[in-house]
Coordinates of C-alpha atoms and ligand atoms in Angstrom, one line a residue:
X931 CA -8.7 -30.3 21.7
X932 CA -7.3 -30.9 25.0
X933 CA -3.7 -29.3 25.0
X934 CA -0.9 -31.9 25.7
X935 CA 1.1 -31.9 29.0
X936 CA 4.5 -32.7 27.3
X937 CA 6.0 -32.4 23.8
X938 CA 9.4 -32.8 21.9
X939 CA 9.8 -28.9 20.7
X940 CA 7.1 -26.2 22.2
X941 CA 6.9 -23.9 19.3
X942 CA 6.1 -20.3 20.5
X943 CA 4.4 -18.2 17.6
X944 CA 2.1 -19.5 14.8
X945 CA 3.6 -17.7 12.0
X946 CA 5.4 -18.9 8.9
X947 CA 8.4 -19.9 11.1
X948 CA 6.4 -21.8 13.9
X949 CA 4.3 -23.5 11.6
X950 CA 6.9 -24.8 8.8
X951 CA 9.0 -25.9 11.5
X952 CA 6.3 -27.8 13.4
X953 CA 5.4 -29.3 9.9
X954 CA 9.0 -30.3 9.1
X955 CA 9.6 -31.8 12.7
X956 CA 6.3 -33.8 12.5
X957 CA 7.6 -35.3 8.8
X958 CA 11.0 -36.5 10.8
X959 CA 8.5 -38.0 13.7
X960 CA 9.3 -35.2 16.4
X961 CA 6.5 -34.1 18.2
X962 CA 5.9 -30.4 18.7
X963 CA 3.1 -28.3 19.8
X964 CA 2.4 -25.0 18.4
X965 CA 1.2 -22.1 20.4
X966 CA -0.1 -18.8 18.9
X967 CA -1.8 -15.7 20.6
X968 CA -4.0 -14.9 17.7
X969 CA -6.9 -16.4 16.0
X970 CA -6.4 -18.2 13.2
X971 CA -8.8 -15.6 11.1
X972 CA -6.3 -12.8 12.3
X973 CA -3.2 -14.5 11.3
X974 CA -4.7 -14.9 7.8
X975 CA -5.6 -11.3 7.7
X976 CA -2.2 -9.7 8.0
X977 CA -0.9 -9.5 4.0
X978 CA 2.8 -9.4 4.5
X979 CA 5.6 -11.3 2.0
X980 CA 5.0 -11.7 -1.6
X981 CA 8.3 -13.2 -2.9
X982 CA 9.6 -16.4 -2.1
X983 CA 13.4 -17.6 -3.0
X984 CA 13.7 -20.6 -4.4
X985 CA 15.0 -22.2 -1.2
X986 CA 12.1 -21.2 0.5
X987 CA 9.9 -22.8 -2.4
X988 CA 12.1 -26.1 -2.2
X989 CA 11.6 -26.3 1.6
X990 CA 7.7 -26.2 1.0
X991 CA 7.7 -28.7 -1.4
X992 CA 9.9 -30.9 0.7
X993 CA 7.6 -30.3 3.6
X994 CA 4.5 -31.4 1.5
X995 CA 3.0 -28.2 1.0
X996 CA 3.9 -27.5 -2.8
X997 CA 0.8 -28.4 -4.5
X998 CA -1.0 -25.5 -4.6
X999 CA 2.1 -23.0 -4.8
X1000 CA 3.4 -24.8 -8.0
X1001 CA 0.0 -24.0 -9.5
X1002 CA -0.7 -21.0 -8.2
X1003 CA 3.0 -19.4 -7.6
X1004 CA 4.0 -16.9 -10.3
X1005 CA 7.6 -18.0 -11.3
X1006 CA 9.6 -14.4 -12.1
X1007 CA 12.4 -14.4 -14.0
X1008 CA 13.4 -11.0 -13.1
X1009 CA 12.3 -7.3 -12.1
X1010 CA 12.8 -3.9 -13.3
X1011 CA 14.4 -0.9 -11.6
X1012 CA 12.8 2.3 -12.3
X1013 CA 14.8 5.7 -12.1
X1014 CA 15.3 8.9 -13.9
X1015 CA 12.1 8.2 -16.0
X1016 CA 14.0 4.9 -17.3
X1017 CA 13.9 1.4 -16.3
X1018 CA 16.9 -1.0 -15.9
X1019 CA 15.9 -4.7 -16.2
X1020 CA 17.5 -7.3 -13.8
X1021 CA 17.4 -10.5 -15.1
X1022 CA 17.6 -13.1 -12.4
X1023 CA 17.6 -16.1 -14.6
X1024 CA 20.3 -14.8 -16.8
X1025 CA 22.6 -13.4 -14.1
X1026 CA 22.1 -16.2 -11.6
X1027 CA 22.5 -19.5 -14.0
X1028 CA 19.0 -20.1 -14.1
X1029 CA 17.4 -19.0 -11.0
X1030 CA 14.2 -17.3 -10.1
X1031 CA 11.8 -16.2 -7.4
X1032 CA 8.3 -17.1 -7.0
X1033 CA 5.2 -14.8 -6.3
X1034 CA 3.0 -16.3 -3.8
X1035 CA 1.5 -14.6 -0.8
X1036 CA 2.4 -15.2 3.2
X1037 CA -1.1 -15.6 3.6
X1038 CA -1.4 -18.2 1.0
X1039 CA 1.8 -20.2 2.8
X1040 CA 0.3 -19.8 6.2
X1041 CA -2.9 -21.2 4.8
X1042 CA -1.3 -24.3 3.0
X1043 CA 1.0 -24.6 6.1
X1044 CA -2.3 -24.7 8.4
X1045 CA -4.0 -27.6 6.3
X1046 CA -1.1 -29.9 6.4
X1047 CA -0.8 -29.2 9.9
X1048 CA -4.2 -30.2 10.4
X1049 CA -4.3 -33.3 8.3
X1050 CA -1.1 -34.3 10.1
X1051 CA -2.9 -33.8 13.6
X1052 CA -0.1 -31.5 14.8
X1053 CA -1.8 -29.4 17.6
X1054 CA -2.0 -25.7 17.3
X1055 CA -3.3 -23.8 19.7
X1056 CA -5.0 -20.1 18.9
X1057 CA -6.0 -17.5 21.4
X1058 CA -3.3 -18.6 24.3
X1059 CA -2.5 -16.1 26.4
X1060 CA 0.0 -15.0 28.7
X1061 CA 2.5 -16.9 27.3
X1062 CA 5.9 -17.8 29.6
X1063 CA 9.2 -19.6 29.2
X1064 CA 10.6 -21.2 32.3
X1065 CA 14.0 -22.9 33.3
X1066 CA 15.5 -22.5 29.9
X1067 CA 18.7 -23.1 31.0
X1068 CA 18.1 -26.4 32.6
X1069 CA 17.3 -30.0 30.7
X1070 CA 13.4 -29.6 31.7
X1071 CA 12.4 -26.3 30.2
X1072 CA 8.6 -25.8 30.3
X1073 CA 6.1 -22.9 29.1
X1074 CA 3.1 -21.5 31.0
X1075 CA -0.1 -20.1 29.4
X1076 CA -3.8 -19.5 29.6
X1077 CA -6.0 -21.4 26.9
X1078 CA -9.6 -21.3 26.9
X1079 CA -9.7 -19.5 30.3
X1080 CA -7.5 -22.6 32.3
X1081 CA -3.9 -22.0 33.2
X1082 CA -1.9 -24.6 31.7
X1083 CA 1.6 -26.2 31.6
X1084 CA 3.5 -27.5 28.6
X1085 CA 7.1 -29.5 29.4
X1086 CA 9.2 -29.8 26.7
X1087 CA 12.8 -30.7 25.5
X1088 CA 13.5 -27.5 23.9
X1089 CA 11.5 -24.2 23.1
X1090 CA 11.5 -22.6 19.5
X1091 CA 10.9 -18.8 19.9
X1092 CA 9.4 -18.1 16.5
X1093 CA 6.6 -15.4 17.9
X1094 CA 7.9 -12.5 15.7
X1095 CA 9.5 -9.1 16.5
X1096 CA 7.3 -8.2 19.4
X1097 CA 6.9 -11.8 21.0
X1098 CA 8.2 -13.1 24.5
X1099 CA 10.8 -15.3 23.6
X1100 CA 13.5 -13.0 23.0
X1101 CA 12.3 -11.1 25.7
X1102 CA 13.0 -14.3 28.2
X1103 CA 16.9 -13.9 27.3
X1104 CA 18.5 -12.0 30.2
X1105 CA 19.7 -8.5 29.2
X1106 CA 23.3 -8.9 29.8
X1107 CA 23.6 -11.9 27.4
X1108 CA 21.7 -10.5 24.4
X1109 CA 23.6 -8.1 22.0
X1110 CA 21.1 -5.9 19.8
X1111 CA 22.0 -4.1 16.6
X1112 CA 19.4 -1.8 15.1
X1113 CA 18.8 0.7 12.4
X1114 CA 15.2 2.5 12.2
X1115 CA 14.9 4.3 9.1
X1116 CA 13.1 7.8 8.8
X1117 CA 10.3 6.7 6.8
X1118 CA 7.7 4.2 6.3
X1119 CA 6.0 2.2 3.9
X1120 CA 2.4 2.8 2.8
X1121 CA 1.1 -0.4 1.2
X1122 CA -2.4 -1.1 -0.7
X1123 CA -4.2 -4.0 -2.1
X1124 CA -6.7 -3.9 -4.9
X1125 CA -8.5 -5.9 -7.1
X1126 CA -6.9 -4.7 -10.4
X1127 CA -4.7 -6.4 -12.8
X1128 CA -1.0 -5.7 -12.1
X1129 CA 0.8 -2.8 -13.9
X1130 CA 3.1 -5.5 -15.3
X1131 CA 3.9 -9.2 -15.0
X1132 CA 7.1 -8.2 -13.2
X1133 CA 7.8 -6.3 -10.1
X1134 CA 9.1 -2.7 -10.3
X1135 CA 10.8 -0.5 -7.5
X1136 CA 11.4 3.0 -8.5
X1137 CA 13.5 5.4 -7.0
X1138 CA 12.0 8.8 -7.4
X1139 CA 12.6 12.2 -6.1
X1140 CA 9.2 12.4 -4.5
X1141 CA 10.3 8.8 -3.0
X1142 CA 10.7 4.9 -3.5
X1143 CA 7.8 3.1 -5.3
X1144 CA 6.8 -0.2 -5.6
X1145 CA 4.9 -2.4 -7.8
X1146 CA 4.2 -5.8 -6.7
X1147 CA 1.4 -8.3 -7.1
X1148 CA -0.3 -11.4 -5.6
X1149 CA -2.2 -12.8 -8.7
X1150 CA -3.0 -11.7 -12.4
X1151 CA -6.1 -10.2 -10.7
X1152 CA -4.5 -8.8 -7.3
X1153 CA -2.2 -6.1 -6.9
X1154 CA 0.0 -4.9 -4.0
X1155 CA 1.6 -1.4 -4.5
X1156 CA 3.8 0.9 -1.9
X1157 CA 4.8 4.1 -1.8
X1158 CA 7.5 5.5 1.0
X1159 CA 5.9 8.0 3.2
X1160 CA 6.4 10.0 6.3
X1161 CA 6.7 8.0 9.4
X1162 CA 4.2 10.2 11.1
X1163 CA 1.7 9.6 8.2
X1164 CA -1.6 8.1 9.0
X1165 CA -3.6 5.8 7.0
X1166 CA -6.7 8.0 7.1
X1167 CA -4.3 10.9 5.3
X1168 CA -4.4 8.5 2.4
X1169 CA -7.5 8.4 0.1
X1170 CA -7.5 5.9 -2.4
X1171 CA -7.5 8.9 -4.9
X1172 CA -4.3 10.4 -3.3
X1173 CA -2.4 7.2 -3.1
X1174 CA -2.7 6.5 -7.0
X1175 CA -2.1 10.1 -7.8
X1176 CA 1.3 9.8 -5.6
X1177 CA 2.1 6.5 -7.5
X1178 CA 1.9 7.5 -10.8
X1179 CA 3.9 10.6 -10.1
X1180 CA 6.7 8.1 -9.4
X1181 CA 6.5 5.7 -12.1
X1182 CA 8.3 6.2 -15.5
X1183 CA 5.8 7.1 -18.1
X1184 CA 6.1 4.3 -20.0
X1185 CA 4.2 2.3 -17.3
X1186 CA 1.6 4.8 -16.2
X1187 CA 0.1 3.9 -19.3
X1188 CA -0.9 0.5 -18.0
X1189 CA -1.8 1.1 -14.3
X1190 CA -5.5 0.4 -13.5
X1191 CA -6.7 1.6 -10.6
X1192 CA -9.4 0.5 -8.2
X1193 CA -10.9 0.7 -4.5
X1194 CA -8.4 -0.5 -2.2
X1195 CA -9.4 -3.7 0.1
X1196 CA -6.6 -3.2 2.4
X1197 CA -4.1 -0.2 3.3
X1198 CA -1.4 0.1 6.0
X1199 CA 1.5 1.7 7.1
X1200 CA 4.9 -0.3 8.2
X1201 CA 7.8 1.3 9.5
X1202 CA 11.0 0.4 8.5
X1203 CA 13.6 -1.4 10.5
X1204 CA 17.1 -3.7 10.6
X1205 CA 17.4 -5.3 13.8
X1206 CA 19.5 -8.4 15.0
X1207 CA 19.9 -10.0 18.3
X1208 CA 22.4 -12.5 19.4
X1209 CA 23.0 -15.1 20.0
X1210 CA 19.7 -16.9 18.5
X1211 CA 20.0 -19.3 21.2
X1212 CA 19.6 -19.3 25.4
X1213 CA 20.0 -22.7 27.2
X1214 CA 17.1 -24.9 25.3
X1215 CA 15.7 -21.8 23.7
X1216 CA 16.3 -21.4 20.2
X1217 CA 14.9 -18.1 18.1
X1218 CA 13.9 -18.0 14.6
X1219 CA 12.7 -15.7 12.1
X1220 CA 11.6 -12.1 12.9
X1221 CA 11.9 -12.9 16.8
X1222 CA 15.6 -12.7 16.3
X1223 CA 16.0 -10.2 13.6
X1224 CA 14.1 -7.5 11.1
X1225 CA 14.9 -6.3 7.8
X1226 CA 13.4 -3.6 5.8
X1227 CA 11.0 -5.1 3.2
X1228 CA 13.2 -3.7 0.1
X1229 CA 14.8 -7.0 -0.4
X1230 CA 11.9 -9.6 -0.1
X1231 CA 13.8 -10.9 2.6
X1232 CA 12.2 -11.4 5.8
X1233 CA 10.0 -14.6 5.1
X1234 CA 12.8 -16.1 3.4
X1235 CA 14.9 -15.6 6.6
X1236 CA 12.5 -17.0 8.6
X1237 CA 12.4 -20.0 6.4
X1238 CA 16.7 -20.4 6.5
X1239 CA 16.3 -20.3 10.2
X1240 CA 13.9 -23.0 10.4
X1241 CA 16.2 -25.1 7.7
X1242 CA 18.9 -24.8 10.1
X1243 CA 17.0 -25.4 13.3
X1244 CA 15.0 -28.5 11.9
X1245 CA 18.3 -30.1 10.6
X1246 CA 19.9 -29.5 14.0
X1247 CA 17.0 -30.7 15.9
X1248 CA 16.6 -33.9 13.7
X1249 CA 20.7 -34.8 14.3
X1250 CA 20.0 -34.7 18.2
X1251 CA 16.7 -36.8 17.9
X1252 CA 17.9 -39.3 15.4
X1253 CA 21.4 -39.5 15.6
X1254 CA 21.9 -38.1 19.2
X1255 CA 24.2 -35.5 17.8
X1256 CA 24.3 -32.3 19.8
X1257 CA 26.7 -30.6 17.5
X1258 CA 24.7 -29.0 15.0
X1259 CA 22.1 -27.7 17.5
X1260 CA 25.0 -26.0 19.7
X1261 CA 26.2 -24.5 16.4
X1262 CA 22.8 -23.2 15.4
X1263 CA 22.9 -19.7 16.6
X1264 CA 26.5 -19.1 14.5
X1265 CA 25.3 -20.7 11.5
X1266 CA 22.1 -18.9 11.2
X1267 CA 23.8 -15.6 12.1
X1268 CA 26.0 -15.9 9.0
X1269 CA 23.3 -15.9 6.7
X1270 CA 21.3 -13.4 8.7
X1271 CA 24.0 -10.9 8.4
X1272 CA 24.3 -11.5 4.6
X1273 CA 20.6 -10.6 4.3
X1274 CA 20.8 -7.6 6.6
X1275 CA 23.5 -6.2 4.5
X1276 CA 21.6 -6.7 1.1
X1277 CA 18.4 -5.2 2.5
X1278 CA 20.4 -2.2 4.0
X1279 CA 21.8 -1.6 0.5
X1280 CA 18.6 -2.0 -1.5
X1281 CA 17.0 0.3 0.9
X1282 CA 19.6 2.7 0.7
X1283 CA 19.9 2.8 -2.9
X1284 CA 16.0 2.9 -3.4
X1285 CA 14.5 5.1 -1.0
X1286 CA 14.8 9.2 -0.5
X1287 CA 16.4 10.0 3.1
X1288 CA 15.7 13.2 4.6
X1289 CA 19.1 13.7 5.8
X1290 CA 21.1 13.0 2.5
X1291 CA 22.3 16.0 1.2
X1292 CA 23.7 16.6 -1.9
X1293 CA 26.8 14.7 -1.6
X1294 CA 24.8 11.6 -0.7
X1295 CA 22.7 12.3 -3.5
X1296 CA 25.4 11.8 -6.1
X1297 CA 26.8 9.0 -4.3
X1298 CA 23.5 7.3 -4.9
X1299 CA 23.3 8.4 -8.4
X1300 CA 26.5 7.3 -9.0
X1301 CA 25.4 3.6 -7.3
X1302 CA 22.6 3.6 -10.3
X1303 CA 25.2 4.6 -13.0
X1304 CA 27.4 1.6 -11.7
X1305 CA 24.5 -0.5 -11.3
X1306 CA 23.2 0.2 -15.0
X1307 CA 26.6 -0.2 -16.7
X1308 CA 28.1 -3.4 -14.5
X1309 CA 27.3 -6.9 -15.5
X1310 CA 29.3 -7.7 -12.1
X1311 CA 27.0 -5.4 -10.0
X1312 CA 24.1 -6.6 -11.4
X1313 CA 25.1 -10.3 -10.9
X1314 CA 25.6 -9.4 -7.2
X1315 CA 22.2 -7.9 -6.7
X1316 CA 21.0 -10.9 -8.5
X1317 CA 22.6 -13.5 -6.4
X1318 CA 21.4 -11.9 -3.3
X1319 CA 17.6 -11.5 -4.5
X1320 CA 17.5 -15.0 -5.7
X1321 CA 18.8 -16.0 -1.9
X1322 CA 22.0 -16.9 -1.1
X1323 CA 22.9 -20.8 -0.5
X1324 CA 22.0 -22.1 2.8
Ligands
LIG1018 P1 5.4 -13.4 12.5 O1 5.0 -14.1 11.0 O2 5.4 -12.2 12.7 O3 4.8 -14.5 13.1 C1 4.7 -14.4 14.6 C2 3.7 -15.0 15.3 O4 3.9 -15.2 16.8 C3 2.5 -14.7 17.3 N1 3.2 -14.2 18.6 C4 2.8 -14.9 19.9 N2 2.3 -16.3 20.0 C5 2.4 -16.7 21.3 N3 2.5 -15.7 22.4 C6 3.1 -14.8 22.3 N4 3.6 -13.7 23.4 C7 3.0 -14.0 21.0 N5 3.7 -12.9 20.4 C8 3.6 -13.1 19.2 C9 2.1 -13.6 16.4 O5 0.6 -13.5 16.7 C10 2.4 -14.2 15.1 O6 1.5 -15.2 14.4 O7 7.2 -13.9 12.2 P2 7.6 -15.3 11.6 O8 7.1 -16.3 11.7 O9 8.9 -15.2 12.1 O10 7.5 -14.6 9.8 C11 8.5 -13.5 9.5 C12 7.8 -13.1 8.3 O11 6.4 -12.6 8.7 C13 8.2 -11.8 7.7 O12 9.3 -11.8 7.9 C14 7.5 -11.1 6.8 O13 6.0 -10.8 6.5 C15 8.3 -9.7 6.1 N6 8.0 -9.3 4.9 C16 8.5 -10.0 3.7 N7 9.2 -10.9 3.6 C17 9.6 -11.4 2.6 O14 10.4 -12.5 2.5 N8 9.2 -11.2 1.4 C18 8.4 -9.9 1.1 O15 8.0 -9.4 0.3 C19 8.1 -9.2 2.3 N9 7.3 -8.2 2.7 C20 7.2 -8.1 4.8 C21 7.0 -7.5 3.4 C22 6.9 -7.5 6.2 C23 6.2 -6.7 5.7 N10 5.4 -6.1 7.0 C24 4.0 -5.5 7.2 C25 6.1 -6.0 8.2 C26 5.9 -6.3 3.5 C27 5.6 -6.0 4.4 C28 4.8 -4.7 4.5
LIG1019 C1 5.1 -7.5 -1.7 O1 4.6 -8.2 -2.9 O2 4.4 -7.6 -0.9 C2 6.8 -7.5 -1.5 C3 7.1 -7.6 -2.6 C4 8.7 -7.0 -3.0 C5 9.2 -6.5 -1.8 C6 8.9 -6.3 -0.5 C7 6.9 -6.7 -0.7 O3 10.6 -6.2 -1.5

């Protein structure tokens, strides 16, 4: 495909944020081009999120990619929290007046978006190198990049920076304009994927004296498990046998009887971080998703926040192109950040409640125990957890 020389919205990054934005804009008759650094196979091989909020599901449906999601996505009415050998059930549906989450992997979301964009003829350029952003504070911004060995230029009206935490979009904003808020946690998550039936239908988040553990899944024959590990551990330190042994120790006896172990088909360690860059706009550049913010995965919010940013940004761009109204785009950063910070708070809180911190000390330990006691005994506390987990309104 010969890359176009001009478009409406130049989208840097073909992860879920960039692809979903391109599809929604296309449905609204707005042209865009997605420029992605990696190959399609590489993007599809990254095992990441698994839990979609109802708002994310609704957006994917409205964009026309709800078919397979509707057939294969698993609707979850609740999840368990394990602690001191007991489990506490969080009844999401009952506590939120009927709201649920859907288990459907990020890989599948990405797959569906690629298929829809191919069918619509929206250009997604893979393996683009040396992407750089220019003239962002003028009304004629452009990108330069290399594609199939040639230097290219893409003129556009707006640039959407959807290139993740390590991308170049955020780095194109001058340091004195950008304010960064960050917390790095003193541990990581070691995750494995295995072709085994899940330990139970619903997710289990466990706080144990040996550290956090999470039992999740992708489908009835594919399980995803995580254990908290020291930041300097390497994947090679963790044989499958050691992983299963550690996971078993951190789960209540009621559950370990149904744990089916097997060979891992993916194993990786992810550090945990909270991060927000403000503002999410610089001239005609708008950041969305991990390019602007990171949450620790404990609240299952990362992909869902990318989707809500795309909701605000697409609505704002549609207002510009369709109604000649710049107001929503001028307010995009402020609007998106309100929801971002609430998800940051929730993800930080879930992380604090469920992990063992090396420097907690006896006081911190008692506070964590009191947090559980309160949650277990208070419908109000459970409702607060549930309304955040299913996703706050847009
Ligand atoms: P992505 O997915 O990182 O995509 C960014 C894309 O930009 C490309 N790129 C560039 N392209 C061109 N030029 C450059 N210079 C570029 N630099 C980078 C990259 O190759 C990539 O394709 O960001 P996006 O679209 O904002 O999506 C965010 C989500 O991927 C992320 O928030 C979630 O995966 C986080 N997350 C979870 N989120 C949930 O909502 N629920 C979950 O259950 C959940 N679990 C998780 C997670 C993330 C995890 N890890 C590994 C970080 C579990 C884990 C373990
Ligand atoms: C996952 O299935 O990968 C997953 C689920 C819930 C989380 C984080 C990750 O909070």
